[in-house]
Amino acid sequence: MTDFGYDISDYCDIDPVFGTLADLDALVAGCHSRGIKVVLDWVLNHTSDPHPWFLASRSSRDDPRRHWYVWRDGPAGGGPPNNWPAAFQAVGSAWTFDEATGQWYLHSFLPEQPDLNWDNPQVESAMHEVLRFWLDRGIDGFRLDAVHRLAKDPQLRDNVPGQRRHDEDWDTMPERLRGIRRVVDSYPDRMLVGELYLLDLVRFVGYLNSGDQLHLAHNFVFIQLPWSARAYRDSIDEFERLSAEHTWPAWFLANHDLPRVASRFDTDGQGAARARAVGLMLYALRGTPFIYQGEELGLPDAKIPPEQAVDVDGRDPQRAPIPWQPPSVAGPGAGFTTGTPWLPLVGDAETLCAQRQAEDLHSTLTLFRRLAQLRAATPALQGGAQRLLDAGPDILAWIREDAQDRLLAAVNFTARPVTLPLLGEGPDATLVLSTDADRSKHELDAGGITLGPSEAVLLRI
Ligand code: GLC
């Protein structure tokens, strides 16, 4: 748990902190009987340092597993083999010197997370076996953790500022991904989504367009954007322009590595409203929405006093436990635990907790449930075509349509009311859903619709 689960000591078991393989089987069976699929996070770039493979690898330069990891001598003048940095700023160099055998090993993240050497075919086939282990158990798909790190320059050349990096996304990526995809495709109806942290959308979309690598990839360009209608419009437009016919986006704005939406976009006190607008945006865009646990409650980041911080990279605030019940009823663990929570809860757990929100028709949880139901019941939102509208600098608006149905989604990115002209569509437009729970349906008039501050709406036109 040095990186809270991203440091694997056994690829084919469950950490006892969370239960057993039998517990997982029961979870999967319970989900499948309810029509829910289960996707596991597959940490494929690195193991943990107590993994038996690494223990063997570091034991001697002659060990048969030596080249399962990346070992190098340092240069004559001292220091690490090259200038690659670890992803976590606090770590510094991506190399650690190991006294026992007098060489350096590579770790793209913590020193406790040595990188596997995917250039070694034995590693590749052992990792494919790991996939089969979970596929045989009925797992429906995988999130490929830090997948851009899977392929590095085998010559380990220095990164040069402003030029393409040598420590990720190397030319061997496609063949690695194709190998993984072939394993997954030998089972019916399974899915791969990559944590493909590439800010070059051309390269990024290439891994989807080829049709034989990733099914989906989290688009990290999207999460870098400022809260601006224009920025989102341009980014969606660029993705669509670069996409092949079959390419399917995976939109997201939050995960366990990023500040929460309600806090990130909280300039001018609009965080809570924007968290709701983001929900509508993700469910109404063409593509698969990914919602991070707690996003459906509109949780902000928790305040973590420095002495309670546990993560090396400052990611504790977004990982605070889910408040299930009001602390006044369930105690300070808010139904997450009867013990001491591993991180402090959000300040407002009393009102933001799932139980209170489930009872409240105006809550963010109720809104997200409606969005999910609406999408499930609306083929045009799932598979319909998408057309971005030109709605000016303040509003992001788009049409989703199929032969039967036509919907218009609009998000007001400003903190003031803005009118969206309905351009002749007005007379027949009906409001399907607004993120403003107080809006009455009758406020729609023929000329247009006035969106409140940070309001998002879905209209049938
Ligand atoms: C991914 C995970 C992150 C983890 C890292 C190393 O980026 O999302 O949480 O620390 O990989 O495995």
Short mmCIF file of C-alpha atoms and ligand atoms in Angstrom, two decimals:
data_model
loop_
_atom_site.label_atom_id
_atom_site.label_comp_id
_atom_site.label_asym_id
_atom_site.label_seq_id
_atom_site.Cartn_x
_atom_site.Cartn_y
_atom_site.Cartn_z
CA MET A 1 0.00 0.00 0.00
CA THR A 2 2.90 2.37 -0.62
CA ASP A 3 0.88 3.73 -3.56
CA PHE A 4 -2.46 2.49 -2.20
CA GLY A 5 -2.86 -0.58 -4.36
CA TYR A 6 -0.77 0.50 -7.35
CA ASP A 7 2.09 -1.57 -5.96
CA ILE A 8 1.27 -5.18 -6.69
CA SER A 9 2.98 -8.06 -4.91
CA ASP A 10 0.72 -10.77 -6.37
CA TYR A 11 -1.15 -10.27 -9.64
CA CYS A 12 -3.46 -13.21 -8.99
CA ASP A 13 -4.88 -12.51 -5.56
CA ILE A 14 -6.85 -9.94 -3.59
CA ASP A 15 -5.13 -7.87 -0.90
CA PRO A 16 -6.48 -9.20 2.44
CA VAL A 17 -7.27 -5.58 3.37
CA PHE A 18 -10.13 -5.86 0.88
CA GLY A 19 -11.09 -9.53 1.24
CA THR A 20 -10.49 -12.73 -0.67
CA LEU A 21 -10.85 -14.10 -4.19
CA ALA A 22 -14.10 -15.72 -3.01
CA ASP A 23 -15.36 -12.25 -2.02
CA LEU A 24 -14.49 -10.97 -5.48
CA ASP A 25 -16.28 -13.88 -7.15
CA ALA A 26 -19.37 -13.13 -5.06
CA LEU A 27 -19.17 -9.45 -5.97
CA VAL A 28 -18.87 -10.23 -9.68
CA ALA A 29 -21.75 -12.73 -9.55
CA GLY A 30 -23.90 -10.22 -7.65
CA CYS A 31 -23.12 -7.50 -10.20
CA HIS A 32 -23.72 -9.74 -13.20
CA SER A 33 -27.10 -10.82 -11.86
CA ARG A 34 -28.02 -7.11 -11.77
CA GLY A 35 -26.75 -6.38 -15.28
CA ILE A 36 -23.61 -4.61 -14.03
CA LYS A 37 -20.21 -5.35 -15.52
CA VAL A 38 -16.99 -5.32 -13.50
CA VAL A 39 -13.76 -3.80 -14.76
CA LEU A 40 -10.48 -4.20 -12.86
CA ASP A 41 -7.59 -1.79 -12.71
CA TRP A 42 -4.62 -3.65 -14.20
CA VAL A 43 -1.32 -2.18 -13.03
CA LEU A 44 0.89 -3.43 -15.83
CA ASN A 45 3.87 -1.08 -15.93
CA HIS A 46 5.31 -1.99 -12.53
CA THR A 47 5.07 -4.37 -9.61
CA SER A 48 5.88 -3.62 -5.99
CA ASP A 49 9.37 -4.22 -4.66
CA PRO A 50 8.34 -7.25 -2.53
CA HIS A 51 6.90 -8.97 -5.63
CA PRO A 52 8.69 -12.36 -5.96
CA TRP A 53 9.75 -11.44 -9.50
CA PHE A 54 11.56 -8.35 -8.23
CA LEU A 55 13.04 -10.12 -5.21
CA ALA A 56 14.57 -12.63 -7.63
CA SER A 57 15.59 -9.92 -10.09
CA ARG A 58 17.45 -7.85 -7.52
CA SER A 59 19.08 -10.91 -5.90
CA SER A 60 21.91 -11.19 -8.46
CA ARG A 61 22.98 -9.97 -11.88
CA ASP A 62 22.79 -13.59 -13.07
CA ASP A 63 19.32 -14.39 -11.79
CA PRO A 64 17.03 -15.70 -14.56
CA ARG A 65 14.60 -12.90 -13.67
CA ARG A 66 17.26 -10.17 -13.77
CA HIS A 67 15.99 -8.82 -17.09
CA TRP A 68 12.35 -8.88 -16.07
CA TYR A 69 13.08 -5.35 -14.79
CA VAL A 70 15.24 -2.57 -16.19
CA TRP A 71 18.76 -2.60 -14.67
CA ARG A 72 21.66 -0.42 -15.82
CA ASP A 73 25.08 0.75 -14.74
CA GLY A 74 25.43 4.44 -14.01
CA PRO A 75 27.80 6.62 -16.04
CA ALA A 76 31.46 6.73 -15.03
CA GLY A 77 31.06 10.12 -13.36
CA GLY A 78 28.36 8.82 -11.00
CA GLY A 79 24.61 9.42 -10.86
CA PRO A 80 21.73 7.61 -12.57
CA PRO A 81 21.86 6.13 -16.12
CA ASN A 82 19.85 8.98 -17.66
CA ASN A 83 17.77 12.07 -16.86
CA TRP A 84 14.32 10.48 -16.73
CA PRO A 85 12.23 11.82 -13.85
CA ALA A 86 9.70 9.79 -11.87
CA ALA A 87 6.07 10.85 -12.35
CA PHE A 88 5.82 11.99 -8.74
CA GLN A 89 7.70 15.22 -8.23
CA ALA A 90 8.73 14.34 -4.68
CA VAL A 91 10.59 11.27 -5.96
CA GLY A 92 13.03 13.00 -8.32
CA SER A 93 14.98 10.60 -10.54
CA ALA A 94 13.25 7.52 -11.99
CA TRP A 95 16.32 5.45 -11.01
CA THR A 96 17.35 3.96 -7.68
CA PHE A 97 20.76 2.47 -6.98
CA ASP A 98 20.69 -1.00 -5.48
CA GLU A 99 23.76 -1.66 -3.32
CA ALA A 100 23.46 -5.45 -3.44
CA THR A 101 24.28 -5.77 -7.14
CA GLY A 102 25.72 -2.31 -7.77
CA GLN A 103 23.27 -1.28 -10.51
CA TRP A 104 20.36 1.12 -10.92
CA TYR A 105 16.75 0.03 -11.52
CA LEU A 106 14.04 2.02 -13.26
CA HIS A 107 10.81 3.12 -11.59
CA SER A 108 8.46 5.49 -13.39
CA PHE A 109 6.71 6.13 -10.08
CA LEU A 110 7.96 5.32 -6.54
CA PRO A 111 11.21 3.38 -5.88
CA GLU A 112 8.87 0.77 -4.36
CA GLN A 113 7.28 0.36 -7.85
CA PRO A 114 10.01 -1.06 -10.12
CA ASP A 115 9.10 -0.97 -13.83
CA LEU A 116 8.68 -4.30 -15.56
CA ASN A 117 10.75 -4.77 -18.70
CA TRP A 118 8.11 -5.27 -21.40
CA ASP A 119 10.91 -5.55 -23.99
CA ASN A 120 11.46 -9.02 -22.53
CA PRO A 121 9.05 -11.50 -24.20
CA GLN A 122 8.96 -13.57 -20.99
CA VAL A 123 7.48 -10.59 -19.14
CA GLU A 124 4.93 -10.03 -21.86
CA SER A 125 3.74 -13.62 -21.83
CA ALA A 126 3.66 -13.77 -18.01
CA MET A 127 1.52 -10.63 -18.01
CA HIS A 128 -0.81 -12.10 -20.65
CA GLU A 129 -1.24 -15.07 -18.31
CA VAL A 130 -2.30 -12.62 -15.58
CA LEU A 131 -4.97 -11.26 -17.90
CA ARG A 132 -6.25 -14.76 -18.63
CA PHE A 133 -6.46 -15.48 -14.91
CA TRP A 134 -8.98 -12.64 -14.46
CA LEU A 135 -10.77 -13.16 -17.77
CA ASP A 136 -11.35 -16.80 -16.79
CA ARG A 137 -12.91 -15.54 -13.56
CA GLY A 138 -15.48 -13.55 -15.54
CA ILE A 139 -13.97 -10.05 -15.29
CA ASP A 140 -15.50 -7.89 -18.04
CA GLY A 141 -12.58 -5.64 -18.79
CA PHE A 142 -9.58 -3.70 -17.58
CA ARG A 143 -8.44 -0.18 -16.99
CA LEU A 144 -4.83 -0.26 -18.12
CA ASP A 145 -2.99 1.78 -15.53
CA ALA A 146 -0.38 4.27 -16.81
CA VAL A 147 -0.44 2.44 -20.14
CA HIS A 148 1.61 5.11 -21.95
CA ARG A 149 4.58 3.92 -19.82
CA LEU A 150 4.47 0.46 -21.32
CA ALA A 151 6.91 1.26 -24.09
CA LYS A 152 10.15 3.19 -23.61
CA ASP A 153 13.19 3.86 -25.73
CA PRO A 154 15.24 0.65 -25.35
CA GLN A 155 18.39 2.75 -25.72
CA LEU A 156 17.31 4.76 -22.66
CA ARG A 157 18.32 8.06 -24.23
CA ASP A 158 17.87 11.27 -22.23
CA ASN A 159 14.67 13.26 -22.53
CA VAL A 160 15.35 16.58 -24.23
CA PRO A 161 13.07 19.43 -23.11
CA GLY A 162 10.59 20.37 -25.81
CA GLN A 163 11.14 17.14 -27.77
CA ARG A 164 9.33 13.81 -27.68
CA ARG A 165 9.91 11.90 -24.48
CA HIS A 166 11.99 8.74 -24.45
CA ASP A 167 10.46 7.36 -21.24
CA GLU A 168 6.91 6.72 -22.54
CA ASP A 169 4.74 6.13 -25.62
CA TRP A 170 7.60 4.61 -27.61
CA ASP A 171 7.10 3.06 -31.08
CA THR A 172 6.68 -0.39 -29.53
CA MET A 173 3.35 0.69 -27.95
CA PRO A 174 1.08 -0.55 -30.75
CA GLU A 175 2.52 -4.07 -30.82
CA ARG A 176 2.26 -4.30 -26.99
CA LEU A 177 -1.35 -3.15 -27.10
CA ARG A 178 -2.20 -5.46 -29.97
CA GLY A 179 -0.83 -8.38 -27.96
CA ILE A 180 -3.02 -7.45 -24.99
CA ARG A 181 -6.03 -6.91 -27.23
CA ARG A 182 -5.62 -10.35 -28.82
CA VAL A 183 -5.79 -11.98 -25.39
CA VAL A 184 -8.89 -10.00 -24.45
CA ASP A 185 -10.56 -10.63 -27.82
CA SER A 186 -10.22 -14.37 -27.35
CA TYR A 187 -13.01 -13.98 -24.74
CA PRO A 188 -16.46 -12.75 -25.72
CA ASP A 189 -17.53 -9.17 -24.99
CA ARG A 190 -14.62 -7.81 -22.94
CA MET A 191 -13.30 -4.24 -22.85
CA LEU A 192 -10.01 -2.33 -22.51
CA VAL A 193 -9.86 1.29 -21.39
CA GLY A 194 -6.46 2.92 -21.20
CA GLU A 195 -5.23 5.47 -18.72
CA LEU A 196 -3.42 6.95 -21.70
CA TYR A 197 -1.88 10.12 -20.36
CA LEU A 198 -0.89 11.73 -23.66
CA LEU A 199 -1.57 15.37 -24.36
CA ASP A 200 -0.94 14.97 -28.09
CA LEU A 201 -4.45 14.19 -29.34
CA VAL A 202 -3.16 12.92 -32.70
CA ARG A 203 -1.10 10.20 -31.06
CA PHE A 204 -3.83 9.56 -28.50
CA VAL A 205 -6.63 9.04 -31.01
CA GLY A 206 -4.35 6.80 -33.11
CA TYR A 207 -4.52 4.10 -30.41
CA LEU A 208 -8.32 4.10 -30.79
CA ASN A 209 -8.56 4.54 -34.55
CA SER A 210 -6.49 1.46 -35.34
CA GLY A 211 -9.36 -0.70 -34.07
CA ASP A 212 -7.06 -3.44 -32.76
CA GLN A 213 -5.52 -1.73 -29.72
CA LEU A 214 -7.64 0.05 -27.08
CA HIS A 215 -11.44 0.11 -27.09
CA LEU A 216 -11.48 3.29 -25.01
CA ALA A 217 -8.99 5.72 -23.53
CA HIS A 218 -9.39 8.44 -20.93
CA ASN A 219 -8.80 11.73 -22.67
CA PHE A 220 -6.41 13.77 -20.51
CA VAL A 221 -6.52 16.77 -22.84
CA PHE A 222 -10.11 17.23 -21.67
CA ILE A 223 -9.20 17.45 -18.00
CA GLN A 224 -6.52 20.10 -18.60
CA LEU A 225 -9.01 22.62 -19.95
CA PRO A 226 -9.95 25.83 -18.19
CA TRP A 227 -13.67 26.16 -17.41
CA SER A 228 -14.55 27.76 -20.74
CA ALA A 229 -17.27 26.84 -23.23
CA ARG A 230 -14.93 27.63 -26.12
CA ALA A 231 -12.14 25.42 -24.78
CA TYR A 232 -14.45 22.42 -24.37
CA ARG A 233 -16.06 22.98 -27.74
CA ASP A 234 -12.70 23.11 -29.51
CA SER A 235 -11.44 20.04 -27.71
CA ILE A 236 -14.53 17.91 -28.45
CA ASP A 237 -14.45 19.13 -32.03
CA GLU A 238 -10.77 18.21 -32.43
CA PHE A 239 -11.34 14.74 -30.98
CA GLU A 240 -14.23 14.14 -33.37
CA ARG A 241 -12.26 15.43 -36.37
CA LEU A 242 -9.34 13.11 -35.63
CA SER A 243 -11.56 10.10 -34.93
CA ALA A 244 -12.24 7.20 -37.27
CA GLU A 245 -15.87 6.22 -37.86
CA HIS A 246 -15.86 3.56 -35.13
CA THR A 247 -13.80 5.50 -32.55
CA TRP A 248 -15.66 6.05 -29.32
CA PRO A 249 -14.74 8.75 -26.77
CA ALA A 250 -14.41 8.14 -23.03
CA TRP A 251 -15.15 11.47 -21.37
CA PHE A 252 -14.20 12.11 -17.77
CA LEU A 253 -13.35 15.07 -15.60
CA ALA A 254 -12.39 13.43 -12.33
CA ASN A 255 -10.54 10.47 -10.93
CA HIS A 256 -8.58 9.55 -7.83
CA ASP A 257 -5.53 11.46 -9.08
CA LEU A 258 -7.25 14.81 -9.72
CA PRO A 259 -8.84 17.50 -7.55
CA ARG A 260 -12.61 17.02 -7.45
CA VAL A 261 -14.76 18.90 -9.95
CA ALA A 262 -16.73 20.74 -7.24
CA SER A 263 -13.46 22.19 -5.90
CA ARG A 264 -11.51 22.54 -9.14
CA PHE A 265 -14.16 24.69 -10.79
CA ASP A 266 -15.16 26.60 -7.67
CA THR A 267 -14.09 30.04 -8.78
CA ASP A 268 -16.87 32.52 -7.88
CA GLY A 269 -18.64 30.03 -5.58
CA GLN A 270 -20.11 28.01 -8.47
CA GLY A 271 -18.40 24.70 -7.63
CA ALA A 272 -21.51 22.79 -6.55
CA ALA A 273 -23.56 24.00 -9.54
CA ARG A 274 -20.72 23.23 -11.93
CA ALA A 275 -20.35 19.72 -10.53
CA ARG A 276 -24.00 19.19 -11.54
CA ALA A 277 -23.51 20.76 -14.97
CA VAL A 278 -20.51 18.47 -15.57
CA GLY A 279 -22.75 15.49 -14.81
CA LEU A 280 -25.22 16.47 -17.51
CA MET A 281 -22.40 17.22 -19.92
CA LEU A 282 -20.76 13.80 -19.44
CA TYR A 283 -24.02 11.86 -19.79
CA ALA A 284 -25.19 13.82 -22.84
CA LEU A 285 -22.00 13.81 -24.90
CA ARG A 286 -21.50 11.08 -27.47
CA GLY A 287 -19.19 8.61 -25.76
CA THR A 288 -18.91 6.70 -22.53
CA PRO A 289 -19.11 8.82 -19.37
CA PHE A 290 -16.74 7.89 -16.55
CA ILE A 291 -17.86 9.12 -13.13
CA TYR A 292 -15.47 8.97 -10.18
CA GLN A 293 -16.99 7.74 -6.91
CA GLY A 294 -18.33 10.71 -4.97
CA GLU A 295 -18.80 12.78 -8.13
CA GLU A 296 -22.45 11.72 -8.03
CA LEU A 297 -22.65 13.31 -4.57
CA GLY A 298 -20.96 16.50 -5.79
CA LEU A 299 -18.28 16.00 -3.15
CA PRO A 300 -15.62 18.69 -2.86
CA ASP A 301 -12.03 17.88 -1.87
CA ALA A 302 -11.55 17.14 1.81
CA LYS A 303 -9.21 19.32 3.85
CA ILE A 304 -6.26 17.20 4.92
CA PRO A 305 -4.11 18.59 7.75
CA PRO A 306 -0.43 18.06 6.83
CA GLU A 307 0.11 15.60 9.67
CA GLN A 308 -2.67 13.38 8.29
CA ALA A 309 -1.43 13.36 4.68
CA VAL A 310 -0.55 9.88 3.42
CA ASP A 311 -0.02 10.22 -0.35
CA VAL A 312 3.36 11.17 -1.77
CA ASP A 313 1.76 13.19 -4.55
CA GLY A 314 -0.85 15.29 -2.72
CA ARG A 315 -3.87 13.26 -3.87
CA ASP A 316 -5.49 12.68 -0.45
CA PRO A 317 -8.20 15.40 -0.71
CA GLN A 318 -10.04 13.61 -3.54
CA ARG A 319 -9.63 10.19 -1.88
CA ALA A 320 -11.39 11.01 1.38
CA PRO A 321 -13.92 8.31 2.33
CA ILE A 322 -17.46 8.37 0.95
CA PRO A 323 -19.83 9.71 3.59
CA TRP A 324 -22.68 7.17 3.47
CA GLN A 325 -24.65 8.32 6.50
CA PRO A 326 -24.82 11.52 8.56
CA PRO A 327 -22.01 11.53 11.16
CA SER A 328 -24.62 12.68 13.74
CA VAL A 329 -26.27 9.27 13.29
CA ALA A 330 -23.44 6.93 12.26
CA GLY A 331 -20.52 8.49 14.15
CA PRO A 332 -17.38 10.14 12.77
CA GLY A 333 -16.84 7.35 10.18
CA ALA A 334 -20.13 8.38 8.48
CA GLY A 335 -21.03 4.76 7.73
CA PHE A 336 -17.76 4.22 5.85
CA THR A 337 -16.15 2.69 8.91
CA THR A 338 -16.81 2.24 12.61
CA GLY A 339 -13.06 2.56 13.15
CA THR A 340 -10.87 5.53 12.40
CA PRO A 341 -11.16 6.51 8.73
CA TRP A 342 -7.86 6.38 6.84
CA LEU A 343 -8.36 10.01 5.76
CA PRO A 344 -10.55 12.79 7.20
CA LEU A 345 -14.02 13.11 5.68
CA VAL A 346 -15.28 16.14 3.77
CA GLY A 347 -16.33 18.94 6.10
CA ASP A 348 -19.97 18.87 5.08
CA ALA A 349 -20.52 15.10 5.40
CA GLU A 350 -23.72 15.72 7.36
CA THR A 351 -25.56 17.17 4.35
CA LEU A 352 -23.54 15.67 1.49
CA CYS A 353 -23.80 12.05 2.66
CA ALA A 354 -25.45 9.53 0.35
CA GLN A 355 -28.34 8.77 2.70
CA ARG A 356 -29.46 12.42 3.00
CA GLN A 357 -29.06 12.99 -0.73
CA ALA A 358 -31.02 9.84 -1.60
CA GLU A 359 -34.00 11.27 0.34
CA ASP A 360 -33.76 14.69 -1.31
CA LEU A 361 -35.33 15.20 -4.74
CA HIS A 362 -33.19 18.28 -5.31
CA SER A 363 -29.87 16.62 -4.49
CA THR A 364 -26.93 16.00 -6.80
CA LEU A 365 -27.33 12.24 -6.24
CA THR A 366 -30.95 12.43 -7.45
CA LEU A 367 -29.77 14.38 -10.51
CA PHE A 368 -27.10 11.78 -11.36
CA ARG A 369 -29.63 8.96 -10.94
CA ARG A 370 -31.99 10.73 -13.32
CA LEU A 371 -29.19 11.27 -15.81
CA ALA A 372 -28.21 7.60 -15.71
CA GLN A 373 -31.83 6.47 -16.10
CA LEU A 374 -32.45 8.95 -18.87
CA ARG A 375 -29.41 7.81 -20.81
CA ALA A 376 -30.34 4.16 -20.36
CA ALA A 377 -33.83 4.88 -21.69
CA THR A 378 -32.82 7.18 -24.56
CA PRO A 379 -31.19 5.53 -27.58
CA ALA A 380 -30.33 8.94 -29.10
CA LEU A 381 -28.18 9.72 -26.06
CA GLN A 382 -26.39 6.40 -26.29
CA GLY A 383 -25.76 5.91 -29.98
CA GLY A 384 -27.18 9.00 -31.68
CA ALA A 385 -25.15 11.31 -33.87
CA GLN A 386 -23.66 14.45 -32.36
CA ARG A 387 -23.41 17.95 -33.76
CA LEU A 388 -21.80 20.85 -31.90
CA LEU A 389 -23.68 24.13 -32.19
CA ASP A 390 -22.23 27.59 -32.37
CA ALA A 391 -23.77 29.06 -29.23
CA GLY A 392 -21.30 31.85 -28.52
CA PRO A 393 -18.52 32.12 -25.96
CA ASP A 394 -20.63 31.44 -22.86
CA ILE A 395 -22.60 28.31 -23.73
CA LEU A 396 -21.55 24.87 -24.91
CA ALA A 397 -24.45 23.38 -26.87
CA TRP A 398 -24.85 20.30 -28.99
CA ILE A 399 -27.50 18.13 -30.66
CA ARG A 400 -27.87 14.38 -30.23
CA GLU A 401 -30.18 12.70 -32.65
CA ASP A 402 -31.26 9.49 -34.29
CA ALA A 403 -34.13 8.68 -36.65
CA GLN A 404 -36.70 8.87 -33.81
CA ASP A 405 -35.45 11.53 -31.46
CA ARG A 406 -33.67 14.87 -31.29
CA LEU A 407 -32.17 16.38 -28.14
CA LEU A 408 -30.33 19.59 -27.44
CA ALA A 409 -27.89 19.83 -24.53
CA ALA A 410 -26.59 23.18 -23.32
CA VAL A 411 -24.23 24.17 -20.51
CA ASN A 412 -23.88 27.74 -19.26
CA PHE A 413 -20.20 28.16 -18.40
CA THR A 414 -20.69 31.60 -16.84
CA ALA A 415 -21.86 32.66 -13.39
CA ARG A 416 -24.66 34.84 -14.82
CA PRO A 417 -27.88 34.12 -16.73
CA VAL A 418 -27.37 33.71 -20.47
CA THR A 419 -30.00 33.22 -23.15
CA LEU A 420 -29.63 30.49 -25.72
CA PRO A 421 -31.69 31.30 -28.83
CA LEU A 422 -33.54 28.22 -30.04
CA LEU A 423 -33.25 29.24 -33.69
CA GLY A 424 -36.70 28.26 -34.81
CA GLU A 425 -36.72 25.05 -32.74
CA GLY A 426 -38.40 26.87 -29.85
CA PRO A 427 -42.12 26.23 -30.39
CA ASP A 428 -41.79 22.47 -30.04
CA ALA A 429 -38.99 22.34 -27.51
CA THR A 430 -39.67 20.68 -24.18
CA LEU A 431 -37.43 20.60 -21.18
CA VAL A 432 -36.29 17.07 -20.34
CA LEU A 433 -33.94 17.83 -17.48
CA SER A 434 -32.22 20.77 -15.84
CA THR A 435 -29.39 20.76 -13.33
CA ASP A 436 -31.31 23.50 -11.53
CA ALA A 437 -33.78 21.48 -9.49
CA ASP A 438 -35.94 24.60 -8.94
CA ARG A 439 -36.50 25.39 -12.60
CA SER A 440 -40.10 25.08 -13.66
CA LYS A 441 -40.74 23.62 -17.09
CA HIS A 442 -42.87 26.62 -18.04
CA GLU A 443 -39.95 29.00 -18.20
CA LEU A 444 -39.18 27.84 -21.71
CA ASP A 445 -40.42 30.26 -24.33
CA ALA A 446 -40.51 30.22 -28.08
CA GLY A 447 -37.57 32.59 -28.59
CA GLY A 448 -35.06 30.73 -26.50
CA ILE A 449 -34.16 29.49 -23.09
CA THR A 450 -32.42 31.53 -20.43
CA LEU A 451 -29.95 29.41 -18.54
CA GLY A 452 -29.21 30.33 -14.95
CA PRO A 453 -25.65 30.63 -13.64
CA SER A 454 -23.80 27.33 -14.34
CA GLU A 455 -27.06 25.67 -15.34
CA ALA A 456 -27.12 22.81 -17.86
CA VAL A 457 -30.25 21.62 -19.60
CA LEU A 458 -31.41 18.89 -21.91
CA LEU A 459 -34.27 19.74 -24.26
CA ARG A 460 -36.22 17.59 -26.67
CA ILE A 461 -36.66 19.52 -29.91
C1 GLC B 1 -1.88 5.74 -12.29
C2 GLC B 1 -2.86 5.74 -11.16
C3 GLC B 1 -2.22 6.42 -9.98
C4 GLC B 1 -0.98 5.65 -9.59
C5 GLC B 1 -0.04 5.51 -10.79
C6 GLC B 1 1.02 4.49 -10.53
O1 GLC B 1 -1.59 7.02 -12.74
O2 GLC B 1 -4.06 6.35 -11.55
O3 GLC B 1 -3.09 6.52 -8.90
O4 GLC B 1 -0.32 6.32 -8.56
O5 GLC B 1 -0.72 5.08 -11.94
O6 GLC B 1 0.49 3.19 -10.60
#
